[in-house]
Short mmCIF file of C-alpha atoms in Angstrom, two decimals:
data_model
loop_
_atom_site.label_atom_id
_atom_site.label_comp_id
_atom_site.label_asym_id
_atom_site.label_seq_id
_atom_site.Cartn_x
_atom_site.Cartn_y
_atom_site.Cartn_z
CA UNK A 26 32.97 31.86 83.40
CA UNK A 27 31.95 28.50 83.15
CA UNK A 28 30.88 27.10 79.93
CA UNK A 29 28.27 24.56 82.42
CA UNK A 30 24.93 25.56 82.67
CA UNK A 31 21.33 24.31 82.35
CA UNK A 32 19.43 23.14 79.00
CA UNK A 33 17.41 26.52 79.44
CA UNK A 34 19.99 28.89 79.55
CA UNK A 35 22.10 27.33 76.88
CA UNK A 36 19.28 27.33 74.04
CA UNK A 37 18.79 31.09 75.07
CA UNK A 38 21.63 31.64 72.66
CA UNK A 39 18.82 30.60 69.65
CA UNK A 40 16.84 33.59 67.95
CA UNK A 41 14.20 34.15 66.11
CA UNK A 42 14.99 32.80 61.95
CA UNK A 43 17.91 31.05 63.13
CA UNK A 44 18.76 27.74 61.69
CA UNK A 45 19.57 25.15 64.09
CA UNK A 46 21.55 21.71 63.07
CA UNK A 47 20.66 18.52 65.38
CA UNK A 48 22.96 15.80 65.30
CA UNK A 49 21.22 12.73 64.29
CA UNK A 50 20.55 9.04 65.24
CA UNK A 51 21.57 7.42 68.53
CA UNK A 52 23.49 10.78 69.66
CA UNK A 53 20.48 13.02 69.32
CA UNK A 54 20.50 15.35 71.90
CA UNK A 55 16.84 15.34 73.29
CA UNK A 56 17.50 17.59 76.19
CA UNK A 57 18.36 20.74 74.22
CA UNK A 58 15.85 19.86 71.46
CA UNK A 59 13.16 19.59 74.72
CA UNK A 60 14.60 22.76 76.01
CA UNK A 61 14.30 25.28 73.21
CA UNK A 62 10.77 23.45 72.17
CA UNK A 63 9.70 25.00 75.60
CA UNK A 64 10.54 28.74 74.31
CA UNK A 65 8.18 28.02 71.56
CA UNK A 66 6.26 31.67 73.16
CA UNK A 67 9.49 33.26 72.42
CA UNK A 68 10.57 32.24 69.19
CA UNK A 69 9.44 32.60 65.50
CA UNK A 70 10.19 31.33 62.33
CA UNK A 71 13.29 29.00 63.61
CA UNK A 72 14.18 26.39 61.44
CA UNK A 73 15.39 22.87 63.09
CA UNK A 74 17.62 20.51 60.59
CA UNK A 75 18.96 17.31 60.62
CA UNK A 76 18.89 13.63 59.11
CA UNK A 77 16.92 11.24 61.41
CA UNK A 78 16.89 11.76 64.85
CA UNK A 79 15.73 9.56 67.53
CA UNK A 80 12.85 9.72 70.77
CA UNK A 81 10.55 12.62 70.64
CA UNK A 82 10.98 15.56 68.61
CA UNK A 83 8.77 18.26 70.42
CA UNK A 84 9.14 21.19 68.25
CA UNK A 85 7.78 19.09 65.32
CA UNK A 86 4.14 19.97 67.35
CA UNK A 87 1.93 21.19 64.18
CA UNK A 88 0.31 23.69 66.87
CA UNK A 89 4.17 25.05 67.25
CA UNK A 90 4.62 25.98 63.57
CA UNK A 91 4.45 29.77 64.10
CA UNK A 92 8.06 28.98 66.12
CA UNK A 93 9.64 26.47 64.45
CA UNK A 94 9.83 24.51 61.06
CA UNK A 95 11.18 21.46 60.40
CA UNK A 96 14.30 20.97 57.61
CA UNK A 97 14.57 17.22 56.96
CA UNK A 98 17.81 15.73 55.37
CA UNK A 99 16.44 12.32 55.90
CA UNK A 100 12.82 11.82 57.45
CA UNK A 101 12.36 10.10 60.91
CA UNK A 102 9.31 8.47 62.10
CA UNK A 103 9.14 11.17 64.99
CA UNK A 104 8.58 14.08 62.15
CA UNK A 105 6.91 12.66 58.94
CA UNK A 106 3.76 13.96 59.70
CA UNK A 107 5.28 17.78 59.68
CA UNK A 108 4.97 17.49 55.71
CA UNK A 109 1.70 16.80 55.62
CA UNK A 110 0.71 19.06 58.30
CA UNK A 111 2.59 22.03 56.81
CA UNK A 112 5.36 22.53 59.60
CA UNK A 113 7.94 20.54 57.74
CA UNK A 114 10.07 20.20 54.59
CA UNK A 115 12.55 18.04 53.02
CA UNK A 116 15.70 18.62 51.32
CA UNK A 117 16.55 15.65 49.00
CA UNK A 118 20.90 15.48 49.62
CA UNK A 119 23.14 12.42 49.36
CA UNK A 120 24.34 11.82 53.09
CA UNK A 121 28.21 12.58 50.86
CA UNK A 122 26.83 15.96 49.87
CA UNK A 123 25.60 17.35 52.89
CA UNK A 124 28.61 18.41 54.77
CA UNK A 125 29.50 20.24 51.74
CA UNK A 126 25.98 22.42 51.60
CA UNK A 127 27.24 24.00 55.29
CA UNK A 128 30.91 24.44 54.00
CA UNK A 129 29.54 26.02 50.69
CA UNK A 130 27.11 28.17 52.66
CA UNK A 131 24.41 27.11 50.93
CA UNK A 132 22.79 26.14 54.33
CA UNK A 133 23.84 28.80 56.99
CA UNK A 134 24.45 27.31 60.37
CA UNK A 135 23.61 29.52 63.23
CA UNK A 136 23.16 27.46 66.04
CA UNK A 137 24.68 23.30 66.14
CA UNK A 138 23.25 20.94 69.11
CA UNK A 139 25.56 18.22 69.75
CA UNK A 140 25.46 15.50 72.11
CA UNK A 141 29.51 14.68 73.32
CA UNK A 142 31.21 12.35 75.55
CA UNK A 143 33.11 13.86 78.93
CA UNK A 144 35.92 15.40 78.04
CA UNK A 145 39.32 13.57 78.68
CA UNK A 146 42.22 15.41 80.83
CA UNK A 147 42.99 17.61 77.69
CA UNK A 148 39.70 18.85 77.15
CA UNK A 149 38.68 16.75 74.35
CA UNK A 150 35.19 14.86 73.92
CA UNK A 151 34.15 12.52 71.26
CA UNK A 152 30.68 13.16 69.01
CA UNK A 153 30.50 9.41 70.15
CA UNK A 154 28.24 7.16 67.57
CA UNK A 155 26.95 10.24 64.91
CA UNK A 156 29.67 12.00 62.79
CA UNK A 157 28.01 12.03 59.67
CA UNK A 158 27.09 15.99 59.04
CA UNK A 159 27.99 17.32 62.60
CA UNK A 160 31.50 18.11 62.20
CA UNK A 161 30.67 20.57 59.09
CA UNK A 162 27.63 22.02 61.37
CA UNK A 163 30.03 22.82 64.31
CA UNK A 164 32.92 24.01 61.47
CA UNK A 165 30.16 26.56 59.95
CA UNK A 166 27.69 27.17 63.35
CA UNK A 167 28.27 30.74 65.19
CA UNK A 168 27.36 28.77 68.31
CA UNK A 169 27.22 25.14 69.45
CA UNK A 170 25.67 23.66 72.53
CA UNK A 171 26.67 20.19 73.60
CA UNK A 172 25.06 17.92 75.57
CA UNK A 173 27.78 16.09 77.81
CA UNK A 174 26.76 12.89 78.71
CA UNK A 175 29.20 10.30 80.90
CA UNK A 176 27.48 7.43 78.48
CA UNK A 177 27.99 8.55 75.32
CA UNK A 178 30.87 6.03 73.87
CA UNK A 179 34.18 7.76 72.68
CA UNK A 180 34.61 6.77 69.55
CA UNK A 181 37.65 7.63 67.33
CA UNK A 182 38.18 9.56 64.15
CA UNK A 183 36.62 12.93 62.85
CA UNK A 184 34.33 13.29 65.64
CA UNK A 185 37.06 14.58 68.75
CA UNK A 186 36.42 18.15 69.58
CA UNK A 187 38.22 20.38 71.93
CA UNK A 188 35.56 22.01 74.40
CA UNK A 189 37.33 25.64 73.28
CA UNK A 190 35.19 24.75 70.11
CA UNK A 191 31.98 24.52 72.05
CA UNK A 192 29.61 27.84 73.60
CA UNK A 193 27.91 25.89 76.44
CA UNK A 194 28.11 22.58 78.02
CA UNK A 195 24.99 20.76 79.69
CA UNK A 196 25.46 17.97 81.90
CA UNK A 197 22.83 15.12 81.34
CA UNK A 198 23.67 11.38 82.93
CA UNK A 199 20.82 9.52 81.03
CA UNK A 200 20.99 6.26 78.08
CA UNK A 201 21.45 7.08 74.52
CA UNK A 202 19.04 6.23 72.07
CA UNK A 203 18.87 2.40 71.55
CA UNK A 204 17.57 -0.04 69.15
CA UNK A 205 17.70 -4.06 70.04
CA UNK A 206 17.99 -6.71 67.40
CA UNK A 207 14.42 -7.81 66.09
CA UNK A 208 13.67 -11.65 65.46
CA UNK A 209 14.26 -12.34 62.28
CA UNK A 210 11.25 -14.02 59.71
CA UNK A 211 12.00 -17.07 58.24
CA UNK A 212 11.54 -14.82 54.54
CA UNK A 213 14.44 -12.05 55.69
CA UNK A 214 16.21 -15.32 56.92
CA UNK A 215 15.94 -16.62 53.09
CA UNK A 216 16.99 -13.48 52.11
CA UNK A 217 19.80 -13.40 53.93
CA UNK A 218 21.23 -16.56 52.24
CA UNK A 219 21.09 -15.20 48.64
CA UNK A 220 22.79 -12.60 50.73
CA UNK A 221 25.53 -14.30 51.59
CA UNK A 222 25.99 -16.39 48.23
CA UNK A 223 27.16 -13.26 46.54
CA UNK A 224 29.89 -12.37 49.36
CA UNK A 225 33.59 -13.80 48.42
CA UNK A 226 36.33 -14.01 51.31
CA UNK A 227 37.93 -10.53 51.46
CA UNK A 228 35.25 -8.70 50.50
CA UNK A 229 34.01 -5.25 52.17
CA UNK A 230 30.56 -4.72 53.84
CA UNK A 231 28.31 -2.05 53.55
CA UNK A 232 25.21 -2.40 55.11
CA UNK A 233 22.41 -0.92 57.48
CA UNK A 234 20.19 -1.68 60.62
CA UNK A 235 17.60 -4.18 60.36
CA UNK A 236 16.54 -7.92 59.81
CA UNK A 237 17.44 -8.02 56.64
CA UNK A 238 21.29 -7.00 56.85
CA UNK A 239 21.16 -8.96 60.03
CA UNK A 240 20.30 -12.41 58.71
CA UNK A 241 22.83 -12.04 56.27
CA UNK A 242 25.27 -11.35 58.75
CA UNK A 243 24.22 -14.27 60.73
CA UNK A 244 25.22 -16.86 57.14
CA UNK A 245 29.16 -15.21 57.15
CA UNK A 246 30.54 -16.91 60.35
CA UNK A 247 32.53 -19.31 58.00
CA UNK A 248 33.53 -16.68 55.59
CA UNK A 249 37.16 -15.37 56.29
CA UNK A 250 38.99 -11.36 56.02
CA UNK A 251 36.02 -9.26 55.66
CA UNK A 252 35.97 -5.88 55.52
CA UNK A 253 33.56 -2.97 57.20
CA UNK A 254 33.24 0.31 55.09
CA UNK A 255 29.69 1.04 56.06
CA UNK A 256 27.62 4.68 56.28
CA UNK A 257 26.09 2.92 59.43
CA UNK A 258 26.70 -0.66 61.59
CA UNK A 259 24.61 -2.19 64.07
CA UNK A 260 25.06 -5.15 66.72
CA UNK A 261 25.04 -7.81 63.59
CA UNK A 262 28.80 -7.08 62.78
CA UNK A 263 30.04 -7.28 66.33
CA UNK A 264 30.49 -10.98 67.18
CA UNK A 265 31.67 -11.11 63.24
CA UNK A 266 34.64 -8.93 64.51
CA UNK A 267 35.00 -10.52 68.26
CA UNK A 268 35.75 -14.06 66.15
CA UNK A 269 37.78 -12.45 63.64
CA UNK A 270 35.58 -12.79 60.12
CA UNK A 271 35.59 -8.82 60.47
CA UNK A 272 39.11 -7.83 60.39
CA UNK A 273 39.28 -5.33 57.63
CA UNK A 274 42.74 -6.79 56.74
CA UNK A 275 42.16 -6.43 53.05
CA UNK A 276 40.41 -3.36 52.32
CA UNK A 277 41.52 -0.37 50.42
CA UNK A 278 40.98 2.28 52.52
CA UNK A 279 41.74 2.54 56.25
CA UNK A 280 42.79 -0.78 56.33
CA UNK A 281 42.80 -2.42 59.54
CA UNK A 282 40.19 -0.39 60.62
CA UNK A 283 36.13 -0.51 60.51
CA UNK A 284 34.97 2.43 58.87
CA UNK A 285 31.40 3.86 59.29
CA UNK A 286 29.98 7.43 59.84
CA UNK A 287 27.30 6.85 62.50
CA UNK A 288 25.95 3.53 64.47
CA UNK A 289 22.96 2.82 66.24
CA UNK A 290 21.63 -0.72 68.24
CA UNK A 291 22.33 -2.02 71.79
CA UNK A 292 23.91 -0.91 74.98
CA UNK A 293 26.51 -3.86 73.84
CA UNK A 294 27.58 -2.04 70.78
CA UNK A 295 27.98 0.71 72.60
CA UNK A 296 30.49 -1.17 74.84
CA UNK A 297 32.08 -2.77 72.51
CA UNK A 298 32.83 0.93 70.51
CA UNK A 299 33.71 2.67 73.46
CA UNK A 300 37.74 3.71 73.07
CA UNK A 301 37.94 1.06 70.33
CA UNK A 302 40.60 2.35 68.28
CA UNK A 303 39.48 -0.58 65.85
CA UNK A 304 36.12 1.38 64.64
CA UNK A 305 37.07 4.91 63.05
CA UNK A 306 34.13 6.98 62.94
CA UNK A 307 34.53 9.68 60.00
CA UNK A 308 32.45 12.43 58.36
CA UNK A 309 29.70 11.23 55.89
CA UNK A 310 31.70 13.21 53.15
CA UNK A 311 34.44 11.05 53.43
CA UNK A 312 32.93 7.62 54.24
CA UNK A 313 29.86 8.01 51.56
CA UNK A 314 32.69 9.48 48.84
CA UNK A 315 31.84 6.74 45.95
CA UNK A 316 35.74 7.85 44.91
CA UNK A 317 36.84 6.27 48.44
CA UNK A 318 34.18 3.58 48.50
CA UNK A 319 35.27 2.51 45.11
CA UNK A 320 38.50 1.92 46.41
CA UNK A 321 37.73 -1.05 48.38
CA UNK A 322 38.37 -4.10 46.42
CA UNK A 323 34.92 -6.81 46.37
CA UNK A 324 32.88 -3.81 47.68
CA UNK A 325 29.48 -5.30 48.57
CA UNK A 326 26.98 -2.74 49.27
CA UNK A 327 23.34 -4.07 50.67
CA UNK A 328 20.76 -1.42 50.64
CA UNK A 329 16.77 -1.76 50.66
CA UNK A 330 13.58 -0.67 48.89
CA UNK A 331 10.05 0.47 49.47
CA UNK A 332 9.78 -0.73 45.77
CA UNK A 333 11.56 -1.75 42.82
CA UNK A 334 9.62 -1.61 39.24
CA UNK A 335 10.75 -4.80 36.69
CA UNK A 336 12.79 -2.94 35.12
CA UNK A 337 15.01 -2.05 38.00
CA UNK A 338 14.02 1.61 39.25
CA UNK A 339 14.53 1.40 42.76
CA UNK A 340 12.09 3.67 45.06
CA UNK A 341 13.36 4.28 48.54
CA UNK A 342 12.52 7.25 49.54
CA UNK A 343 8.54 7.71 49.10
CA UNK A 344 5.25 5.98 48.68
CA UNK A 345 4.02 7.12 45.98
CA UNK A 346 3.81 11.28 46.27
CA UNK A 347 4.28 10.69 50.04
CA UNK A 348 7.81 11.40 51.43
CA UNK A 349 9.06 8.32 53.59
CA UNK A 350 12.37 8.46 54.65
CA UNK A 351 15.04 10.10 51.87
CA UNK A 352 18.20 9.59 49.57
CA UNK A 353 20.43 9.20 52.74
CA UNK A 354 23.52 7.11 51.21
CA UNK A 355 21.71 4.42 49.14
CA UNK A 356 23.52 6.20 45.68
CA UNK A 357 26.86 6.67 47.04
CA UNK A 358 26.93 3.16 48.29
CA UNK A 359 25.61 1.45 45.31
CA UNK A 360 27.84 3.79 42.99
CA UNK A 361 30.81 2.92 44.67
CA UNK A 362 30.11 -1.06 44.95
CA UNK A 363 29.65 -0.93 41.35
CA UNK A 364 33.11 0.80 40.29
CA UNK A 365 34.53 -1.16 42.50
CA UNK A 366 36.73 -4.03 41.36
CA UNK A 367 35.02 -7.72 41.92
CA UNK A 368 32.24 -4.96 44.08
CA UNK A 369 28.60 -6.17 43.86
CA UNK A 370 25.36 -3.62 44.48
CA UNK A 371 22.61 -5.58 46.07
CA UNK A 372 18.92 -4.40 46.74
CA UNK A 373 17.67 -6.68 48.81
CA UNK A 374 13.99 -6.60 50.03
CA UNK A 375 10.66 -8.99 50.83
CA UNK A 376 8.50 -9.52 47.92
CA UNK A 377 5.27 -8.75 49.47
CA UNK A 378 4.16 -5.55 51.94
CA UNK A 379 2.67 -6.82 55.51
CA UNK A 380 -0.69 -6.23 53.76
CA UNK A 381 0.35 -8.63 51.18
CA UNK A 382 0.71 -5.86 48.37
CA UNK A 383 3.92 -6.84 45.93
CA UNK A 384 6.84 -4.94 46.51
CA UNK A 385 8.02 -5.50 42.65
CA UNK A 386 5.68 -4.04 40.48
CA UNK A 387 5.11 -3.37 37.04
CA UNK A 388 5.24 0.34 37.38
CA UNK A 389 6.43 2.58 40.12
CA UNK A 390 3.37 4.62 41.59
CA UNK A 391 2.54 7.58 40.51
CA UNK A 392 4.71 10.51 42.25
CA UNK A 393 7.32 7.82 43.48
CA UNK A 394 11.20 9.23 43.50
CA UNK A 395 13.76 6.66 41.79
CA UNK A 396 16.71 6.89 44.11
CA UNK A 397 18.60 4.23 42.61
CA UNK A 398 18.35 4.15 38.77
CA UNK A 399 17.94 0.68 36.73
CA UNK A 400 21.26 1.59 35.07
CA UNK A 401 22.94 1.81 38.11
CA UNK A 402 21.17 -1.70 39.67
CA UNK A 403 23.26 -4.91 39.45
CA UNK A 404 21.63 -7.83 42.17
CA UNK A 405 17.81 -7.28 43.08
CA UNK A 406 16.93 -9.82 45.95
CA UNK A 407 13.58 -11.40 47.49
CA UNK A 408 13.11 -14.39 49.40
CA UNK A 409 12.35 -16.29 46.25
CA UNK A 410 15.73 -15.75 44.89
CA UNK A 411 18.09 -13.52 43.19
CA UNK A 412 17.66 -11.19 40.04
CA UNK A 413 20.82 -10.33 38.61
CA UNK A 414 19.92 -7.34 36.24
CA UNK A 415 23.60 -6.37 34.82
CA UNK A 416 23.74 -6.01 31.83
CA UNK A 417 20.74 -7.17 31.28
CA UNK A 418 17.93 -5.61 28.18
CA UNK A 419 14.34 -4.45 29.63
CA UNK A 420 12.69 -7.73 28.17
CA UNK A 421 15.61 -10.08 30.47
CA UNK A 422 15.61 -7.65 33.33
CA UNK A 423 11.46 -8.60 33.32
CA UNK A 424 11.66 -11.76 33.19
CA UNK A 425 14.32 -11.77 36.08
CA UNK A 426 12.28 -9.69 38.13
CA UNK A 427 9.37 -11.82 37.76
CA UNK A 428 11.06 -14.67 39.16
CA UNK A 429 11.62 -13.24 42.56
CA UNK A 430 8.00 -11.71 42.60
CA UNK A 431 5.73 -13.67 45.30
CA UNK A 432 4.05 -16.29 43.17
CA UNK A 433 0.46 -14.72 44.14
CA UNK A 434 1.44 -12.12 41.76
CA UNK A 435 3.85 -12.84 39.18
CA UNK A 436 1.35 -13.25 36.66
CA UNK A 437 -0.23 -10.11 37.78
CA UNK A 438 2.98 -8.01 37.05
CA UNK A 439 3.69 -9.38 33.78
CA UNK A 440 0.07 -8.78 32.61
CA UNK A 441 0.04 -5.14 33.38
CA UNK A 442 3.43 -4.22 31.90
CA UNK A 443 2.82 -5.84 28.94
CA UNK A 444 -0.69 -3.97 28.63
CA UNK A 445 0.90 -0.94 28.71
CA UNK A 446 4.47 -1.63 26.83
CA UNK A 447 3.30 -3.92 24.30
CA UNK A 448 6.36 -4.55 22.18
CA UNK A 449 7.95 -1.47 23.36
CA UNK A 450 10.64 -3.26 25.19
#
């Protein structure tokens, strides 16, 4: 009997009270999730769990709360409303740890929805642009349903799966989710310049998606022999790889290969990684393992934040008590970089929000989560400069942080801090 069926037929394997894992990011199998949502009237208490996903998430409609509950390991825009509506939850977990939750059966997976390349002549597919925790989900799921797409890039590493491991295959032919590079603002450009000033030749980079990482990458064209060991990457690295700025020749882990666990960008990026052995996609339990990351000399971790207080506490997952994103891999890489020989752990963010509120604050908002503690932080960067907090006292940190705050907020930040702390620091 052929494994090739319609999406509607494939998702009939899901039953009430099952837990379904959905592959993340650009590989989100939206044809399958849409077909599952269409079965809402037949199902009750199905838990759908995933990291950040792209595209529409019809199962997250609060009107379907009796049928589906969303369990986010990293909260995306398409499901953020579920926490307030009551049909969603957030599980805080390091990205390095998520595969272990499945393998230890802390979270039992009944069905895995995945998105793969076409099988090759030997019957092997690729998970393409998103491996993250999907391999562990596949290994521990009772059933695996694959959305098979000729437009999914074929990548090397951990994400190779044989059709014999898949219960049902659903053929689609549509573009995978993409992000075009955004314009870089003058403030982001200055932040990028400051970041680049801390990066030496032969360093290994970790950075995510967005204008600040891209701004930093544009400043590295004259650097030499850089490496890439990162949770994810986007278009910004392609020119540097093609011009031999990033060649990975001095890495301590998987030398000569760029290492990531997922990626998202434009079609140019997907064409670049397709069938490209220079790019190796590995599971997050390896890529994000602090003990692995630290083996890269001069490891540079560049991450962002929602707000940072003037002692160096970094809130990156919530706005006050309202959950916004997740822990992700920030601490994995901050710690790994700080333990690396010559490594640097960097938090970079604009000094103010679009509404003019300071993101450098005397105290984190009530209910805010600390993703990176003040004892882990090394450098905080805004468009106003670099705060070097490593080995600094609380009073010294306050001075460093105030100087990188927006000039309109500097005096108020310092005053509010001392009104509460007085001479405690």
